[in-house]
Short mmCIF file of C-alpha atoms in Angstrom, two decimals:
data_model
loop_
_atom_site.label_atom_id
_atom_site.label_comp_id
_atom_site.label_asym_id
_atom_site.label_seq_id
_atom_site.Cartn_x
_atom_site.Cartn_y
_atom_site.Cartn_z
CA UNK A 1 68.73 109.26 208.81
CA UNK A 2 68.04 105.65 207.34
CA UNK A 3 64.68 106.84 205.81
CA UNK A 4 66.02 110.05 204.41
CA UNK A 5 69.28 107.86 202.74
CA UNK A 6 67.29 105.89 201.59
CA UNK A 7 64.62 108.75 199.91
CA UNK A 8 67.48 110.85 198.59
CA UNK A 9 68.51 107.22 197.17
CA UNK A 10 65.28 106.65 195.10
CA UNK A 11 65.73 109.83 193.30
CA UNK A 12 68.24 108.35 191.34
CA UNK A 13 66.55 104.66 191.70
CA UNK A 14 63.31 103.36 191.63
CA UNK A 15 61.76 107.24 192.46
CA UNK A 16 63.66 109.09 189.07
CA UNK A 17 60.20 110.24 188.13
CA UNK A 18 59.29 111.43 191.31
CA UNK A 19 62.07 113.40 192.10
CA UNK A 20 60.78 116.52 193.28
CA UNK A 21 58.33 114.91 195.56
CA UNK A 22 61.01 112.69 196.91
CA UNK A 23 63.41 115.26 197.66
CA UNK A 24 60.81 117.01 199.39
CA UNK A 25 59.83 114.26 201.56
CA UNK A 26 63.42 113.51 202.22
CA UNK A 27 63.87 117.22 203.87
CA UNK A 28 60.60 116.65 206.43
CA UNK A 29 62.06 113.63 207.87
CA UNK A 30 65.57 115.23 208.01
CA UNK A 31 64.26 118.09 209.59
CA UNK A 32 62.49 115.65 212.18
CA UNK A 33 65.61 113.60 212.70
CA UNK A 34 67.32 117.20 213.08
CA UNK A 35 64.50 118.00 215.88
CA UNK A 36 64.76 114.65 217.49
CA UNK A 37 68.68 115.22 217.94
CA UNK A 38 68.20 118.71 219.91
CA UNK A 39 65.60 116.69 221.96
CA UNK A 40 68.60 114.13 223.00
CA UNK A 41 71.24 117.27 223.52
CA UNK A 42 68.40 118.59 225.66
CA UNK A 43 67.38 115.43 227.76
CA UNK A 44 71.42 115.10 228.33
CA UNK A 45 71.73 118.62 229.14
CA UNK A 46 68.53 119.55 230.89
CA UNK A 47 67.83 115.96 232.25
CA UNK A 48 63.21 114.83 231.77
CA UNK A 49 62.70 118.91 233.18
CA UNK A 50 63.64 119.24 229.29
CA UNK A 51 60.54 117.05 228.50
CA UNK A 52 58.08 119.87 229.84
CA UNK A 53 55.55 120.54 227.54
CA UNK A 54 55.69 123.82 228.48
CA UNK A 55 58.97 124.44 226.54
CA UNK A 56 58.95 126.48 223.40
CA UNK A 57 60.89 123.18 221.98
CA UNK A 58 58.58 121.42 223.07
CA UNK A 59 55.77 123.10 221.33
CA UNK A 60 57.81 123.03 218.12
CA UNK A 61 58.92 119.65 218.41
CA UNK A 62 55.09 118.43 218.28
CA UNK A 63 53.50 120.52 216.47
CA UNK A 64 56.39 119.18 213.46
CA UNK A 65 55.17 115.81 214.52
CA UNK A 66 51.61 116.45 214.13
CA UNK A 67 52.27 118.32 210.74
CA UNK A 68 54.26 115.14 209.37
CA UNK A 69 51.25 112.64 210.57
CA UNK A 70 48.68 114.60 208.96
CA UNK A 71 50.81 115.22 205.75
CA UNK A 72 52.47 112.22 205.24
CA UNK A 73 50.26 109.31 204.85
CA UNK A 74 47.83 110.81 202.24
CA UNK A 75 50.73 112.00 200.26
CA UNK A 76 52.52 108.57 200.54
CA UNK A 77 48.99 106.83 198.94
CA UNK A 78 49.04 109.94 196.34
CA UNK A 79 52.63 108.41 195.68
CA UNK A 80 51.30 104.80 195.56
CA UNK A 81 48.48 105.69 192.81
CA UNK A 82 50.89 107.89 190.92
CA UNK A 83 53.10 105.12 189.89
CA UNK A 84 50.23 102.33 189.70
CA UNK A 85 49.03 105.07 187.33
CA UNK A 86 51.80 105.77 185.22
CA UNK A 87 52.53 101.51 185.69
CA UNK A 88 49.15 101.12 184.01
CA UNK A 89 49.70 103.53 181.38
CA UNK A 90 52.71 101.71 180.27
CA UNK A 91 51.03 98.65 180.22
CA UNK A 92 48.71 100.20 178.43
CA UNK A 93 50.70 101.94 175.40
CA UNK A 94 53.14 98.58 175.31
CA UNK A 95 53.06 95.25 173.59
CA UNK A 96 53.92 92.95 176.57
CA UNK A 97 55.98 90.27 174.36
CA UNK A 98 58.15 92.90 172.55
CA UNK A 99 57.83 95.80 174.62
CA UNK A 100 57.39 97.91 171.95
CA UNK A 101 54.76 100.82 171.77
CA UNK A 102 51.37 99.15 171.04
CA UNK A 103 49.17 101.14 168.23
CA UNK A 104 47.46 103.10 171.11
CA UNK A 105 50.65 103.91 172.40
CA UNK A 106 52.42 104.87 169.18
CA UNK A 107 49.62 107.12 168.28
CA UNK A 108 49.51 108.76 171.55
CA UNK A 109 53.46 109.17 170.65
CA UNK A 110 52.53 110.95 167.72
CA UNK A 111 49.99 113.34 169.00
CA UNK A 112 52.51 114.33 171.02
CA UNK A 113 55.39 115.03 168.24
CA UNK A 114 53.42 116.44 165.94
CA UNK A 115 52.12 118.62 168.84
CA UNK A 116 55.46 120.23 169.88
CA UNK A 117 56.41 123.66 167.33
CA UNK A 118 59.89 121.40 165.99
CA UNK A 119 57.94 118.43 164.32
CA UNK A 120 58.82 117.63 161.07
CA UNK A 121 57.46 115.41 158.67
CA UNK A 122 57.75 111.65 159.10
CA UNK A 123 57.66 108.66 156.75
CA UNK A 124 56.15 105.05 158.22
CA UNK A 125 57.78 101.94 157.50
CA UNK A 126 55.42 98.57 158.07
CA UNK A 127 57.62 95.50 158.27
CA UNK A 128 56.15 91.98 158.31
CA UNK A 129 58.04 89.00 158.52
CA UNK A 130 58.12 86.46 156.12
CA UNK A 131 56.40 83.55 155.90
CA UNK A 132 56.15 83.73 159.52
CA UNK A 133 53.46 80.95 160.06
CA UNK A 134 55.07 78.38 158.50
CA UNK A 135 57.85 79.45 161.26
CA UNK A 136 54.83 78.86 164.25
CA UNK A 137 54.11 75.47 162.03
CA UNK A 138 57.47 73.98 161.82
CA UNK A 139 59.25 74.85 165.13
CA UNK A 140 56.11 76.02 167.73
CA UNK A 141 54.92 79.41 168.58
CA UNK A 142 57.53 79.47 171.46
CA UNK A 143 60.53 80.10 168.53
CA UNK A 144 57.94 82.23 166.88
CA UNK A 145 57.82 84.33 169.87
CA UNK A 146 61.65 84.20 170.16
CA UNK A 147 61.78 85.65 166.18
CA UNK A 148 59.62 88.38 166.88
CA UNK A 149 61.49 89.55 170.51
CA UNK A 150 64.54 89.56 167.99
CA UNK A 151 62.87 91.35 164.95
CA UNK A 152 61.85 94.12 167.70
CA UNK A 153 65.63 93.73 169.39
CA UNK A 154 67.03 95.07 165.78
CA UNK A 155 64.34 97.56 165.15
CA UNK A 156 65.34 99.24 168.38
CA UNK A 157 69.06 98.80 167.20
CA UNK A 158 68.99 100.20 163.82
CA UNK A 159 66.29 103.06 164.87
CA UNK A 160 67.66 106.55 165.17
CA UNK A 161 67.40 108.05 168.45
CA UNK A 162 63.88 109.69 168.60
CA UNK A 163 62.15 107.40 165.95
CA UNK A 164 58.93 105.54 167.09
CA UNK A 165 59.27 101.78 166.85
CA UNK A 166 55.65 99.49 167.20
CA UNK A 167 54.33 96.23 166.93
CA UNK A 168 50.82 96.79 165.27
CA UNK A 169 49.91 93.15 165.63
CA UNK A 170 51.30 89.14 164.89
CA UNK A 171 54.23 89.75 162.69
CA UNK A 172 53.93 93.49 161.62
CA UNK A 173 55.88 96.52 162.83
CA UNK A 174 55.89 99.57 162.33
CA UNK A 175 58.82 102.37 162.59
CA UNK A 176 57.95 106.30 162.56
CA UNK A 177 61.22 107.48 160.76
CA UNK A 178 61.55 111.51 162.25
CA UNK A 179 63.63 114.01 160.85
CA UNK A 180 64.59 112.59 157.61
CA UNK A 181 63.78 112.40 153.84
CA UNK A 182 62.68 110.25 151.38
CA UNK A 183 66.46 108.74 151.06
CA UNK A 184 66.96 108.19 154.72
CA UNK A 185 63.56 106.51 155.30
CA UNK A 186 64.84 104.04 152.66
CA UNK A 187 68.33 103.13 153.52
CA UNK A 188 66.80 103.23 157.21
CA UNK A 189 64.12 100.16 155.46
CA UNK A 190 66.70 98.59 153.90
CA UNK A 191 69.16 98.45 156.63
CA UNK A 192 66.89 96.80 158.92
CA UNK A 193 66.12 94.36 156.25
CA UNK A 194 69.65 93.33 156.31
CA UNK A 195 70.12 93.03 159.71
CA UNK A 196 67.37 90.81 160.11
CA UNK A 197 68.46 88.31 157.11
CA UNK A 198 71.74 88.84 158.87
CA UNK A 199 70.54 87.42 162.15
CA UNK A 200 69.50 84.41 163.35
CA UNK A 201 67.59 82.43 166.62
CA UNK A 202 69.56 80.02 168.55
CA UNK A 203 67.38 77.01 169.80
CA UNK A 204 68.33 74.31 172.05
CA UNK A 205 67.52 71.20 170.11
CA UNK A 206 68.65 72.63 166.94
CA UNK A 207 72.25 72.20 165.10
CA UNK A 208 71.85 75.70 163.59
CA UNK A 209 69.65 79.17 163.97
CA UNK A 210 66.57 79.86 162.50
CA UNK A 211 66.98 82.62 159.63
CA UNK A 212 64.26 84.63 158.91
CA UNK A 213 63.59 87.68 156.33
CA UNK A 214 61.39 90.84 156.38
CA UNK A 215 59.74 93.12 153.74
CA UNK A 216 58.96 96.19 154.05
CA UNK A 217 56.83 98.93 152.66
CA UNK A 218 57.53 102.18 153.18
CA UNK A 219 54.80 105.24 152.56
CA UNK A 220 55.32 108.90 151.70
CA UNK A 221 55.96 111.46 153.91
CA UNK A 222 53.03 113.01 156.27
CA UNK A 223 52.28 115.43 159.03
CA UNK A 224 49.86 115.21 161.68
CA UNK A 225 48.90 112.11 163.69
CA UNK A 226 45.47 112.33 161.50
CA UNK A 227 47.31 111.08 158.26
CA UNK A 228 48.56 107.65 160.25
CA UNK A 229 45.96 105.91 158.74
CA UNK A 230 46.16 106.99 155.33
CA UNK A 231 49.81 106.07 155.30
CA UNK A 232 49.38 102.84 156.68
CA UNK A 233 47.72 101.65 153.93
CA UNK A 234 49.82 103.29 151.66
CA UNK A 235 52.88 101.34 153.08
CA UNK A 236 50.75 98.28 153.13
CA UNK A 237 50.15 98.31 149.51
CA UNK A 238 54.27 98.75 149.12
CA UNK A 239 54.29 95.63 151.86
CA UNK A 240 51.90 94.10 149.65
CA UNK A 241 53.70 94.38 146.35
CA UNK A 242 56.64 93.14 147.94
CA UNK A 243 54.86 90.51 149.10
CA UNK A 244 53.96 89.17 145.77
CA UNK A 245 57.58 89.67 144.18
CA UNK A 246 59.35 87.63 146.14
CA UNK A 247 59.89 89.43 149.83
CA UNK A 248 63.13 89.98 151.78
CA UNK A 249 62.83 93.60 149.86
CA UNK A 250 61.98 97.03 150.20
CA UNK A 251 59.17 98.55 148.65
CA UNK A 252 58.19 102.56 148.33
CA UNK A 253 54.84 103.53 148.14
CA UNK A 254 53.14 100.71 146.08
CA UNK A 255 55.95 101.19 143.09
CA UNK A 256 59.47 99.23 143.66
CA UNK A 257 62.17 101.01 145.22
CA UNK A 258 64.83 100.48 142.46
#
């Protein structure tokens, strides 16, 4: 009873992925606690005659046990690889500081959208924070690392559900803005640009938070995974303009957004 509690438990725990699997395994060790009760009722009733292996229960009753030790310990390792597997992946397709998608993971990401028959067209947005090594030089890559968790921290919060957030590398992001238009991809830009001059670090050490700013260039709209690229460096340029005009601003496609 203890190990199918506590199987019927992991489908809603640490097994949600595996749910099928774990339901099923959950039912062959019911059904062998189920057997295992008759025994008992039998032994009480019958007294060790019931214990003949001549009994049609008896029969039963090991050939179950038989079927569970050849079935269960290959599909427990299966189990075991499966999530080192998908635990891999993830590693994989994440940036371990942010925990953000990675570029190999946010292009995998896209495949897959642009694979399924309701993808629309998306517009990229490339963020890059501002003068962010003079941040590592004044205050130490540790606060450096606590700007970028909290640049990622309000990506993820002023997102819309679906859209594809990544750190492509250092100080740069990238959002994937779905389902939207040229309008929405900019207010989407600009309100993360606020949020972020908005926001601040707290240090110990420090009498006040550290304040940083973003810019961001955002491209036109594309199609397919194949046009990442190409986009990319179109929303670099716009990062790049804004760069050279005085960042903390939004730039579209190269040309200023005003």
């Amino acid at each position: 009873m203890a190990m199918t509690l506590t199987l019927l438990y992991g489908v809603r725990t640490f097994a949600r992925d595996l749910r099928i699997e774990m339901v099923v395994f959950a039912l062959l060790i019911g059904g062998l606690g189920v057997l295992n009760a008759m025994k008992l009722m039998k032994i009480i009733e019958l007294g060790l005659p019931a214990l003949d292996m001549s009994s049609i229960f008896q029969k039963v009753f090991y050939i179950y046990m038989s079927f569970l030790a050849t079935v269960l310990p290959p599909c427990v390792i299966w189990l075991v690889l499966c999530r080192l597997t998908d635990d891999l992946r993830a590693l994989a397709a994440h940036d371990p500081l942010t925990r953000l998608l990675n570029r190999r993971g946010l292009m995998e990401a896209l495949e897959q959208y642009f694979r399924s028959r309701t993808a629309v067209a998306a517009y990229l947005l490339i963020v890059d924070v501002d003068h962010f090594k003079g941040i590592n030089d004044t205050y130490g890559h540790k606060v450096g690392d606590l700007i970028l968790s909290r640049v990622a921290q309000v990506l993820k919060a002023c997102a819309r559900q679906g859209d594809l957030i990544c750190r492509l590398g250092g100080e740069e992001f990238v959002v994937i803005a779905l389902d939207t238009d040229k309008a929405g991809a900019l207010q989407l830009a600009e309100r993360i640009r606020d949020a972020i001059e908005q926001g601040e670090v707290l240090q110990s050490g420090l009498q006040q938070g550290i304040r940083c700013t973003v810019t961001v260039g955002v491209s036109d709209r594309f199609s397919s995974a194949q046009a990442f690229d190409e986009r990319l460096q179109e929303a670099d340029t716009a990062l790049y303009w804004g760069k050279t005009h005085g960042r903390n601003r939004v730039e579209w496609g190269g040309v200023p957004a005003a």
